[in-house]
XYZ file of C-alpha atoms in Angstrom:
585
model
C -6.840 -1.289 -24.556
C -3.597 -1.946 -26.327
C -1.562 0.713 -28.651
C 1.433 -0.035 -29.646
C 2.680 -2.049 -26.577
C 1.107 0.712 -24.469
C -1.534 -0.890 -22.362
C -4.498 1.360 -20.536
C -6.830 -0.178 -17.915
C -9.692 1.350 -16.402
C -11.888 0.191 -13.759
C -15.262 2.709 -13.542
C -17.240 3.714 -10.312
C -20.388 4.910 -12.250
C -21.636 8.025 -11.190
C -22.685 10.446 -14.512
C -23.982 8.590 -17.561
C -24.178 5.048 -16.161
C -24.584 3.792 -19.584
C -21.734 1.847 -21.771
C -21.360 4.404 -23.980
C -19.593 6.193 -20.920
C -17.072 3.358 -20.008
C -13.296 3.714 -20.327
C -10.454 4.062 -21.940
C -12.306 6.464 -24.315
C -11.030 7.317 -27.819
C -11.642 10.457 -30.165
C -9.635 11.160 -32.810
C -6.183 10.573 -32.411
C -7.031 10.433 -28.453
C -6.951 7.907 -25.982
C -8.298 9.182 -22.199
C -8.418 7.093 -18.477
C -9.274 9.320 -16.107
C -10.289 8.839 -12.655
C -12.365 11.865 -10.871
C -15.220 14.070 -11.953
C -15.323 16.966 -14.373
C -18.380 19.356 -12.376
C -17.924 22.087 -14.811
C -18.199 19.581 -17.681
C -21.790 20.750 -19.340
C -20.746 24.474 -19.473
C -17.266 23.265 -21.380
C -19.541 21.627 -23.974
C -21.803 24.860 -24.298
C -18.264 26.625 -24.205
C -16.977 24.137 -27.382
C -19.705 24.611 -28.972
C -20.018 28.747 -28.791
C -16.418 28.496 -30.415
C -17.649 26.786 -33.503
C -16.761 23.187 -32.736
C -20.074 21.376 -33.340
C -19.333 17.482 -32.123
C -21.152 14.335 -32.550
C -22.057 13.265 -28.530
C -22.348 9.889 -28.187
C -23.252 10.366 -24.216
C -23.537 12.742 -21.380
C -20.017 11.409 -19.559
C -17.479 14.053 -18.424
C -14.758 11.737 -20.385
C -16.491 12.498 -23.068
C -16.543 16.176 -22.305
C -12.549 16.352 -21.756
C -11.671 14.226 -24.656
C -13.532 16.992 -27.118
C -11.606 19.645 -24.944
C -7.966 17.729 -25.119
C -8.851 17.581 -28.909
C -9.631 21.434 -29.832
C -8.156 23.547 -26.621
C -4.915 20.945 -26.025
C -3.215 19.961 -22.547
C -2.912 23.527 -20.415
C -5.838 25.527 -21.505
C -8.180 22.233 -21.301
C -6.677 21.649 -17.693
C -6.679 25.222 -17.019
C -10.584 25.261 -17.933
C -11.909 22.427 -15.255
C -13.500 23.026 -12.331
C -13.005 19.045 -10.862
C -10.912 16.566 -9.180
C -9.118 13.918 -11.477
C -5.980 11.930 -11.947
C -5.908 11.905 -16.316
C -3.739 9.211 -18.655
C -3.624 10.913 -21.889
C -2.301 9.338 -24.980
C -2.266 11.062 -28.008
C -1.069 8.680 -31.357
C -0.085 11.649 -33.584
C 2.502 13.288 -31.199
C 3.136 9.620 -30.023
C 3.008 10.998 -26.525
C 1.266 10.340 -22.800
C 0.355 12.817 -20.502
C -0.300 12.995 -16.802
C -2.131 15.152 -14.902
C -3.322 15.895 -11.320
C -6.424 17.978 -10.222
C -5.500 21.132 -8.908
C -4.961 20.601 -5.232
C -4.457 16.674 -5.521
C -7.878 15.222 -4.277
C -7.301 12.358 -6.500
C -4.025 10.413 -6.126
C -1.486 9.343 -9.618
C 1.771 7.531 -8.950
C 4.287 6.935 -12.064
C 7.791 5.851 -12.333
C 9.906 3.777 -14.718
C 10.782 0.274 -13.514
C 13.646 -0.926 -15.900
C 12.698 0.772 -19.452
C 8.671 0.216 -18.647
C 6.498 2.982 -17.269
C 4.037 2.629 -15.069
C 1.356 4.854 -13.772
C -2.054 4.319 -12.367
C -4.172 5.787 -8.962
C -3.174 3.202 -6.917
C 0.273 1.384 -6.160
C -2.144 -2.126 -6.588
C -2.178 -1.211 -10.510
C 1.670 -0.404 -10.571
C 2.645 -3.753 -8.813
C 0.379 -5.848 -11.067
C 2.387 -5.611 -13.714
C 5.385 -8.092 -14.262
C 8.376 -5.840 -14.327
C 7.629 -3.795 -11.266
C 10.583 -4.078 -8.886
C 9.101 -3.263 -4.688
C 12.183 -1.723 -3.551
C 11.090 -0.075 -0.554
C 12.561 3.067 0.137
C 13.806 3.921 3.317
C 14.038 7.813 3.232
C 10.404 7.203 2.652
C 9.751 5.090 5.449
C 11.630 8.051 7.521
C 9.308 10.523 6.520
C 6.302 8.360 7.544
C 8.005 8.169 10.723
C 8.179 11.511 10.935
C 4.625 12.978 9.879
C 2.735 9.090 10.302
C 2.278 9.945 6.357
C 4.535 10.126 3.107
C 4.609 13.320 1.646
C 4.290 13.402 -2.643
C 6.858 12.781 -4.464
C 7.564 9.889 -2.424
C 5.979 7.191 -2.239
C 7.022 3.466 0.065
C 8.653 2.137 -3.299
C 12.084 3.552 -4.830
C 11.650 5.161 -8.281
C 7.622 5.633 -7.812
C 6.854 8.928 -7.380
C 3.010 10.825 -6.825
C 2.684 13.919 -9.478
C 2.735 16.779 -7.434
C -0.846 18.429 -7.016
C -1.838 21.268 -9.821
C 0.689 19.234 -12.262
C 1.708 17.651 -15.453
C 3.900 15.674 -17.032
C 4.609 15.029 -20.918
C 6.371 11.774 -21.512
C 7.735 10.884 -25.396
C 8.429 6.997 -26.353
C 12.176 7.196 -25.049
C 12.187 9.518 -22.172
C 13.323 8.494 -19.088
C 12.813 10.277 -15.464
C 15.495 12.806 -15.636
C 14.426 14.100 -19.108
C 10.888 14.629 -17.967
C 9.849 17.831 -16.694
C 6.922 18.394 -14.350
C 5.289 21.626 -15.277
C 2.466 23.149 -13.139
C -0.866 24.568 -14.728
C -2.102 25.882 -10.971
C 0.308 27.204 -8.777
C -0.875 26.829 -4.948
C 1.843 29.047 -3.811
C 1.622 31.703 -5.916
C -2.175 31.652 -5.507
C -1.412 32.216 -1.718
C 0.545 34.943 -2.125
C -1.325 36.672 -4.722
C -4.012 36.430 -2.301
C -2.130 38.053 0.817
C -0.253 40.718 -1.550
C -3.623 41.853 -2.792
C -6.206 41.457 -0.337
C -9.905 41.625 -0.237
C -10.544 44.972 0.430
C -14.577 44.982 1.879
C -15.985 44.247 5.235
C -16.811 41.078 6.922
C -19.944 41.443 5.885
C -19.549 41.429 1.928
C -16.647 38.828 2.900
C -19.178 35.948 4.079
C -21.976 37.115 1.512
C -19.315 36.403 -1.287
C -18.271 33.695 0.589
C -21.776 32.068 0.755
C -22.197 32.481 -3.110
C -18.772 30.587 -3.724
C -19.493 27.709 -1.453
C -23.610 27.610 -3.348
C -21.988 27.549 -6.631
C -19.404 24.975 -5.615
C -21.652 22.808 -3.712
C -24.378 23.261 -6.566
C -21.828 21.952 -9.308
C -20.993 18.825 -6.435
C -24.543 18.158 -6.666
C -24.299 16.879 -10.021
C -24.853 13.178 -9.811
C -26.503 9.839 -11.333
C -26.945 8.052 -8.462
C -28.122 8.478 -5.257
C -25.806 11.228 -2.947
C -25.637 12.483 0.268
C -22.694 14.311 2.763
C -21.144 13.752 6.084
C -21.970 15.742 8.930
C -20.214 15.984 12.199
C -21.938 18.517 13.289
C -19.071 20.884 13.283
C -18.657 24.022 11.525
C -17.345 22.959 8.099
C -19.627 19.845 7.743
C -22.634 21.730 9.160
C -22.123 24.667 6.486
C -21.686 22.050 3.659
C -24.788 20.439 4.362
C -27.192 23.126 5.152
C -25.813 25.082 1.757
C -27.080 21.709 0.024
C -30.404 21.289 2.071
C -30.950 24.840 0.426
C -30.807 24.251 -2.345
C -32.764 20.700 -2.595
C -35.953 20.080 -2.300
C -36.205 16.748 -0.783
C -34.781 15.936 3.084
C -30.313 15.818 2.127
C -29.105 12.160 3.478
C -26.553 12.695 6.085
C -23.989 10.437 7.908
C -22.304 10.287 11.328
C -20.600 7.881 13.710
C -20.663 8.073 17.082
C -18.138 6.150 20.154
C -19.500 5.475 23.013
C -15.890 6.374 24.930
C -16.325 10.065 26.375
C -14.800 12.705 24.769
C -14.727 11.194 21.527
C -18.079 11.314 20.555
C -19.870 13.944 18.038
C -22.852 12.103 17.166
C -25.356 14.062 19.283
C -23.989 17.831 17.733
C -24.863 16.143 14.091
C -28.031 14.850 14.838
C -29.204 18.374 16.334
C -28.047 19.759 13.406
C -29.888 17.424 11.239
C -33.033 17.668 13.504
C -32.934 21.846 12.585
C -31.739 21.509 8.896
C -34.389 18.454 8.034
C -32.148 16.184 6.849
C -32.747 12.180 6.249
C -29.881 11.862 8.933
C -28.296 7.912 9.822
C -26.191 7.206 12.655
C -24.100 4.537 13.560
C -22.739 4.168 17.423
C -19.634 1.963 16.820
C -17.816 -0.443 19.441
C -13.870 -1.175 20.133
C -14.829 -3.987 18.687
C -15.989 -2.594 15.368
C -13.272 0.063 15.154
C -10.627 -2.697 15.998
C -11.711 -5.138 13.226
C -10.881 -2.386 10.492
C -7.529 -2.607 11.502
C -6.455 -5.963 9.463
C -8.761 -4.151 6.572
C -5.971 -1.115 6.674
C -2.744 -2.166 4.725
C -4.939 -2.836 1.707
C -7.259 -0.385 2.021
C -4.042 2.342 1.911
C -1.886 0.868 -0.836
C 0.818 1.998 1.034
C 1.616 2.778 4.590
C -0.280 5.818 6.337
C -1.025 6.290 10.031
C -3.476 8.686 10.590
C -5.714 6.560 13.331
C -8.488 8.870 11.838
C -8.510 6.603 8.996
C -10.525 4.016 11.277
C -13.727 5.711 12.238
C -13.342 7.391 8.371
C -13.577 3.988 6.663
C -16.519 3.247 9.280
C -18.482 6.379 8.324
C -17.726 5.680 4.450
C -18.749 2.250 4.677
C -21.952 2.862 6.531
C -23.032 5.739 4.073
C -22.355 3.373 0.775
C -25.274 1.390 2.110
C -27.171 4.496 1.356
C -25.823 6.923 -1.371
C -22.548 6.464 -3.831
C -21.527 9.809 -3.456
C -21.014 11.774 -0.628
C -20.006 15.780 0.002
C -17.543 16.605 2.870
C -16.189 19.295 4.633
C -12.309 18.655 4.357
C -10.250 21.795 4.170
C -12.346 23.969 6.011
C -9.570 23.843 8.912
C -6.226 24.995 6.281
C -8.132 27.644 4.737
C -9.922 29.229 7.683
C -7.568 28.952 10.483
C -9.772 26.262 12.491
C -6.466 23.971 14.042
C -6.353 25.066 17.398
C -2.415 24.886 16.924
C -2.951 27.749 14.760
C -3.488 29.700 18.054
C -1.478 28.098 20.428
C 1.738 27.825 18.491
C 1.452 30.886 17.563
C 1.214 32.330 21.267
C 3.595 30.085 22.671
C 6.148 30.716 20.287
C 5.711 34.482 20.684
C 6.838 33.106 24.467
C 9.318 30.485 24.137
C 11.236 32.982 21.374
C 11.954 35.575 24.596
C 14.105 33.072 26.357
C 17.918 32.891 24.904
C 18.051 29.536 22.425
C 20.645 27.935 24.615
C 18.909 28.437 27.526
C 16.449 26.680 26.225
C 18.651 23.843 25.233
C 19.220 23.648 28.666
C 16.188 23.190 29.933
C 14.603 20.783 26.874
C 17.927 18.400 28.529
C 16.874 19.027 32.169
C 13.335 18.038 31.701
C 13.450 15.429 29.331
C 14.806 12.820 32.089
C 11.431 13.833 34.450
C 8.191 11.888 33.862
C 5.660 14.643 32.786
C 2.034 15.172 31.540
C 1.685 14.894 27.523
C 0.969 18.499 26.618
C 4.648 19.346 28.735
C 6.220 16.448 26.699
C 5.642 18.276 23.706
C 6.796 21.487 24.977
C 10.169 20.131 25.907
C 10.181 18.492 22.740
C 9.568 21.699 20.572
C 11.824 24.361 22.748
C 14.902 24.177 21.279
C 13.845 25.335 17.971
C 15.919 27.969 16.493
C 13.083 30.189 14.616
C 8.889 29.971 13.646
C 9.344 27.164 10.803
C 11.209 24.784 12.929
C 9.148 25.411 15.772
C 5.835 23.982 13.922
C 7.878 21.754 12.317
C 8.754 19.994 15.309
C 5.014 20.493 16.512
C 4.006 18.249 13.895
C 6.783 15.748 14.043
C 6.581 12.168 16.002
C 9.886 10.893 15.815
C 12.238 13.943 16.015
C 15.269 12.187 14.522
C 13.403 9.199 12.293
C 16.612 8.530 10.905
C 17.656 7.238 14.636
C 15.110 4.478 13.742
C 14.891 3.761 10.072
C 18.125 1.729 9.171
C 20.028 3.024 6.253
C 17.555 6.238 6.172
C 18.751 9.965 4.984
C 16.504 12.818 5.909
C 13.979 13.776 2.561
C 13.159 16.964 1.898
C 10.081 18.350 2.553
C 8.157 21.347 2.050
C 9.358 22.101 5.787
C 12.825 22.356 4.794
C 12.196 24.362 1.033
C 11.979 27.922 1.787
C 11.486 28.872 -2.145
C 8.152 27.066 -1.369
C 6.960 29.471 1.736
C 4.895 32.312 1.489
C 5.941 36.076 2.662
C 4.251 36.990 5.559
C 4.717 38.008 8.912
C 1.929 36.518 10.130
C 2.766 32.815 11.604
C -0.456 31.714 11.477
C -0.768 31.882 7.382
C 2.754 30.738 7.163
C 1.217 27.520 9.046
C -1.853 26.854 7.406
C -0.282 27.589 3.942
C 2.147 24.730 4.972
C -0.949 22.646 5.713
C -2.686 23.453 2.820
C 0.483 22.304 0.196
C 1.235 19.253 2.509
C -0.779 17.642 5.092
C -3.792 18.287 3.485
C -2.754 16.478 0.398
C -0.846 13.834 1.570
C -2.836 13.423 5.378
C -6.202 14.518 5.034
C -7.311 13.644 1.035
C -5.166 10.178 1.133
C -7.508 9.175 4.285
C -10.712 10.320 2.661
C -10.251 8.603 -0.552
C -8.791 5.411 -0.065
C -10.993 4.841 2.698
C -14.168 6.061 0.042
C -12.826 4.182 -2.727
C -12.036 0.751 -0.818
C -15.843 1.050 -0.171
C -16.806 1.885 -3.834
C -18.107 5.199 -2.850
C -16.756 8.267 -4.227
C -16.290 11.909 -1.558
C -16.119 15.484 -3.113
C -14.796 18.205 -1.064
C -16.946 21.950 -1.927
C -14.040 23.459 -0.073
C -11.694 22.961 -2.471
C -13.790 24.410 -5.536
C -10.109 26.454 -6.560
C -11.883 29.109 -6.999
C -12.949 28.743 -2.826
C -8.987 28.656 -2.340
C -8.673 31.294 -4.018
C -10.921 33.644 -2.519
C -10.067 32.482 0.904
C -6.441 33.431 0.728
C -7.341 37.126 -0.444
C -9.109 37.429 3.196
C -7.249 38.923 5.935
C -6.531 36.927 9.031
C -8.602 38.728 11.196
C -11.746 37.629 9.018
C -10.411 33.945 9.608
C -8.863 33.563 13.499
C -11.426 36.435 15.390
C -10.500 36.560 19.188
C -9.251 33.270 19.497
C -12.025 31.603 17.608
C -10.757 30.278 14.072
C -13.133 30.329 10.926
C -15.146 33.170 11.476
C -16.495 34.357 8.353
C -17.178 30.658 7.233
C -19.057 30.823 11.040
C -21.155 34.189 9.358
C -22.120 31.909 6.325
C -23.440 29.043 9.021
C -25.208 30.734 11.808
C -27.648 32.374 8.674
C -28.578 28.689 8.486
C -28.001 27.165 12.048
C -28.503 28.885 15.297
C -25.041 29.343 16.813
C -25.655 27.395 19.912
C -25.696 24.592 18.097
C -22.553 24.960 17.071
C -20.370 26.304 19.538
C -18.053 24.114 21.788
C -14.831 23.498 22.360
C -13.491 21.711 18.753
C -12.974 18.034 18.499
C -11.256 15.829 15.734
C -12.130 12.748 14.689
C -10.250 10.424 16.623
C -10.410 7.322 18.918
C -9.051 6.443 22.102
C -5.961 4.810 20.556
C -4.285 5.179 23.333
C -6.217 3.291 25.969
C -6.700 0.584 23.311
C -2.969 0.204 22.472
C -2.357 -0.850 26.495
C -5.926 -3.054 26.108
C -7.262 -4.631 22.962
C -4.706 -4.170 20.678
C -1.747 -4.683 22.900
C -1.206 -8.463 22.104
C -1.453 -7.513 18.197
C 0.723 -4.780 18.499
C 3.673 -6.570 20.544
C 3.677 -8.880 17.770
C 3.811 -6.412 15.278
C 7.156 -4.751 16.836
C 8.887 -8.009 18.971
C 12.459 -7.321 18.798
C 12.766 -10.658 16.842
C 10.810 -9.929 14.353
C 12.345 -6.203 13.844
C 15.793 -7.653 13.577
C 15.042 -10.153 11.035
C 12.852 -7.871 8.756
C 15.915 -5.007 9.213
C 14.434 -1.554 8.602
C 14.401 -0.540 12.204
C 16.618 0.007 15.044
C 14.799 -1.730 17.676
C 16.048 -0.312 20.883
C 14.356 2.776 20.656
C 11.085 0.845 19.147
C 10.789 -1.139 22.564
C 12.122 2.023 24.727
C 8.752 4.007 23.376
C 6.681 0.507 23.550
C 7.514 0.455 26.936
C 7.067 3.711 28.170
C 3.716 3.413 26.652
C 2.917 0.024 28.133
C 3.718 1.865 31.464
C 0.907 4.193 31.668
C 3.318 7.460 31.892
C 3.668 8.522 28.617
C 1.062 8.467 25.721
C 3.431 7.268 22.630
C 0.207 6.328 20.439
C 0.706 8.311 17.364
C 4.235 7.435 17.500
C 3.694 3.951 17.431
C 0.955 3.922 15.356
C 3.386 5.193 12.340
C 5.529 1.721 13.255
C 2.399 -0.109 13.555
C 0.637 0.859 10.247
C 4.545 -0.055 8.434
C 4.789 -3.415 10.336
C 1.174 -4.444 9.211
C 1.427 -3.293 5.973
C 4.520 -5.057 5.464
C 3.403 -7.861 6.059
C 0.322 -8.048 3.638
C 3.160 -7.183 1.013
């Protein structure tokens, strides 16, 4: 649709009210709406419009719909303020002769904006921004540092200079002649302050009441997720958070849930067998798919436009496999993301937390010391990344450098200066003296936005399929952060009042083992299958003459890796994913 030489384009996954009526953009009034995402709260908002006297025409039963009314009598913050949903929303209203963005509250749904020249561009993907004729692809190299860095680029950036992601929880007003530095983002959910809130005033019952209230957040969440036009189902792994996800829905259903897992045949990596015993108890409709190298490797060319721009979390390959293997089922699927950030589940949690209450004895330059002595000795991964880590100087550097792949990316990005992150903004930490929240609050505001949510819904939305994640119902988040630690990480086992919730459904031996993510052997495959790919990816020719990269210490790492002694995967991967993407661009 066309206003005044502003143009808004919307292309619809279906999913409530599959009829026209429902399509978008979507007018009312003086408003015009895109919005990408689902409203779950939406039929208690109309009840709510209606209670307060505003008795409206429906043409449908869409949550556009819904909002639009809301927009119209509420306005921006209370309507936002009032959803319970995920969404990116383009709002522009012809009165004020203004356009609003806005991001769901902890960014499950992605929105990129930015001016190129006087024209200003936003959409959910970076394909929409570079359709248009005056977008300028200026890659931008601080960017490309930080990707180095974390093998994902943390919002505001994005790959391209002057295209930023809104910040989760956020909007932005925009008038006819604003530019950037006249436009203020303003928050309508604060994560932060929500996490502190939650520490400074604590739930104050037993475990006990903690998991029952618990249960009845996750029931009403994952009731409200049920909501759906076409056919839906979840993913199980048959870990804890997926496992408590789908046995929550299974209780409240009355036909057999349809549930999804992938298997690898490689040992170690495989958690096909946990999910299907969990399916076998719950009675779900359960598919499996046991996937090859061969499968997993011919993703791989799929990647750079399936992830608009680069990201290197190998995860993302068996994720696009599971999403594209439940599409032939269902078209929308519940997950249990965030589980991990909000109930202590990393193992890091732990460790780093011990091992820093160790390494923090020994004097800092002694430890400088020995991180030069033992770098030049050939030694097994997990003492790599000790030496890498030791000489931090205090808690938030330590993790930091935990979570880091190139320690100095700016050593191998050309022309790069270090971003800032939320690593390195201390008015965006929490107060607390307990490491462990300070880590998983730094998870929850970073790499679960910009790691774990990017992977899930590019990977769903490349396969027309659309992922909801219970967990992060905000009023979940909420309620988790006002538990004390101890109800979270319980003698070294993480999660253990979301464990109280499960084992009322699931007998505990079914569930615990030793934690595994959802990986693949990327290293073995990086020295096997994909080694003549990847050589040509990084050959030093081709690195000089594209000139973003130093590539000594590209081929130093290659070959280190090539060698068998070190395991520079992840590392590489972040080069990798850059190189391929690039060249699709």
């Amino acid at each position: 649709i066309k206003i005044e030489n502003k143009q808004f384009g919307h292309t619809r996954l279906a999913i409530i009210d599959l009829d026209e009526e429902a399509n978008q953009p979507m007018i009312f009034d003086d408003i015009l709406l895109v919005f990408n995402g689902e409203i779950y709260n939406h039929l208690k908002l109309r009840d709510q419009l209606e209670d307060e006297g505003h008795f409206i025409q429906w043409r449908g039963h869409s949550d556009t719909e819904t909002l639009l009314a809301c927009f119209s009598a509420w306005g921006i913050e209370k309507t936002l303020q009032a959803t319970v949903g995920m969404f990116a929303i383009a709002l522009w209203d012809k009165q004020k002769k203004q356009l609003t963005l806005a991001r769901d509250r902890l960014g499950e749904k992605p929105l990129y904006w930015g001016w190129c020249g006087s024209t200003l561009l936003f959409g959910s993907e970076l394909k929409a921004l570079k359709a248009h004729p005056d977008f300028v692809s200026e890659i931008d190299r601080d960017a490309l540092a930080l990707l180095l860095q974390y093998n994902y680029i943390p919002a505001p950036y994005s790959i391209y200079k002057n295209i930023e992601k809104l910040p989760a929880g956020s909007y932005v007003q925009i008038q006819a002649n604003d530019t950037r530095p006249t436009v203020e983002i303003k928050k309508y959910w604060d994560l932060k302050a929500v996490m502190q809130k939650g520490l400074d005033q604590p739930f104050q019952g037993d475990a006990l009441e903690a998991a029952n209230l618990l249960e009845q957040k996750l029931v009403q969440s994952i009731s409200e997720q049920m909501l759906s036009d076409v056919p839906l189902g979840a993913f199980l792994s048959g870990g804890v958070d997926s496992s408590t996800v789908v046995a929550l829905m299974q209780s409240q259903s009355t036909k057999p849930i349809k549930t999804f897992a992938i298997g690898f045949n490689e040992p170690g990596y495989n958690e096909a067998e946990f999910a299907k015993e969990v399916s076998r108890h719950l009675g779900t409709e359960h598919t499996e798919l046991y996937v090859s190298a061969e499968d997993a490797l011919s993703v791989i060319a799929k990647l750079p436009e399936v992830y608009c721009e680069p990201f290197a979390d190998s995860s993302q390959i068996p994720t696009f496999l599971v999403m594209q293997m439940a599409k032939q089922h269902v078209t929308v699927a519940l997950s249990g993301d965030a589980g991990d950030e909000l109930f202590g589940g990393y193992n890091t949690y732990q460790i780093a937390a011990k091992v820093w209450k160790s390494v923090s004895r020994l004097p800092h330059p002694l430890r400088k010391i020995a991180t030069q002595v033992l770098g030049k000795i050939p030694t097994p991964q997990k003492i790599q990344k000790l030496i890498y880590v030791l000489p931090a100087q205090n808690r938030e550097e330590f993790y930091q450098l935990l979570v880091t792949h190139w320690k100095i990316p700016t050593n191998v990005v050309k022309d790069a200066q270090t971003g800032s992150t939320v690593f390195n903004m201390p008015n965006q930490w929490i107060k607390t003296d307990h490491f462990e929240q300070w880590m998983m609050a730094i998870d929850t505001s970073q790499y679960m936005v910009d790691d774990i949510l990017v992977k899930v819904d590019r990977a769903a939305m490349a396969n027309s399929l659309e992922t909801r994640v219970p967990m992060l119902d905000h009023r979940v988040v909420e309620f988790a952060w006002q538990l004390p630690l101890d109800f979270k990480i319980k003698n070294g086992v993480g999660k253990s009042v979301l464990r109280e919730v499960l084992y009322r459904h699931v007998p505990r031996e079914l569930i615990e083992r030793p934690k595994q993510g959802f990986s693949i052997p990327l290293g073995q495959w990086l020295r096997g299958p994909l080694r003549e790919w990847a050589e040509s990816q990084i050959s030093e020719h081709r690195l000089v003459q594209e000139g973003y990269f130093y590539p000594h210490p590209i081929r130093k790492v290659w070959q280190e890796h090539l060698s068998g002694k070190y395991d520079h995967a992840l590392r590489l991967w972040s080069i990798l994913m850059f190189q391929a993407w690039l060249e699709e661009q």
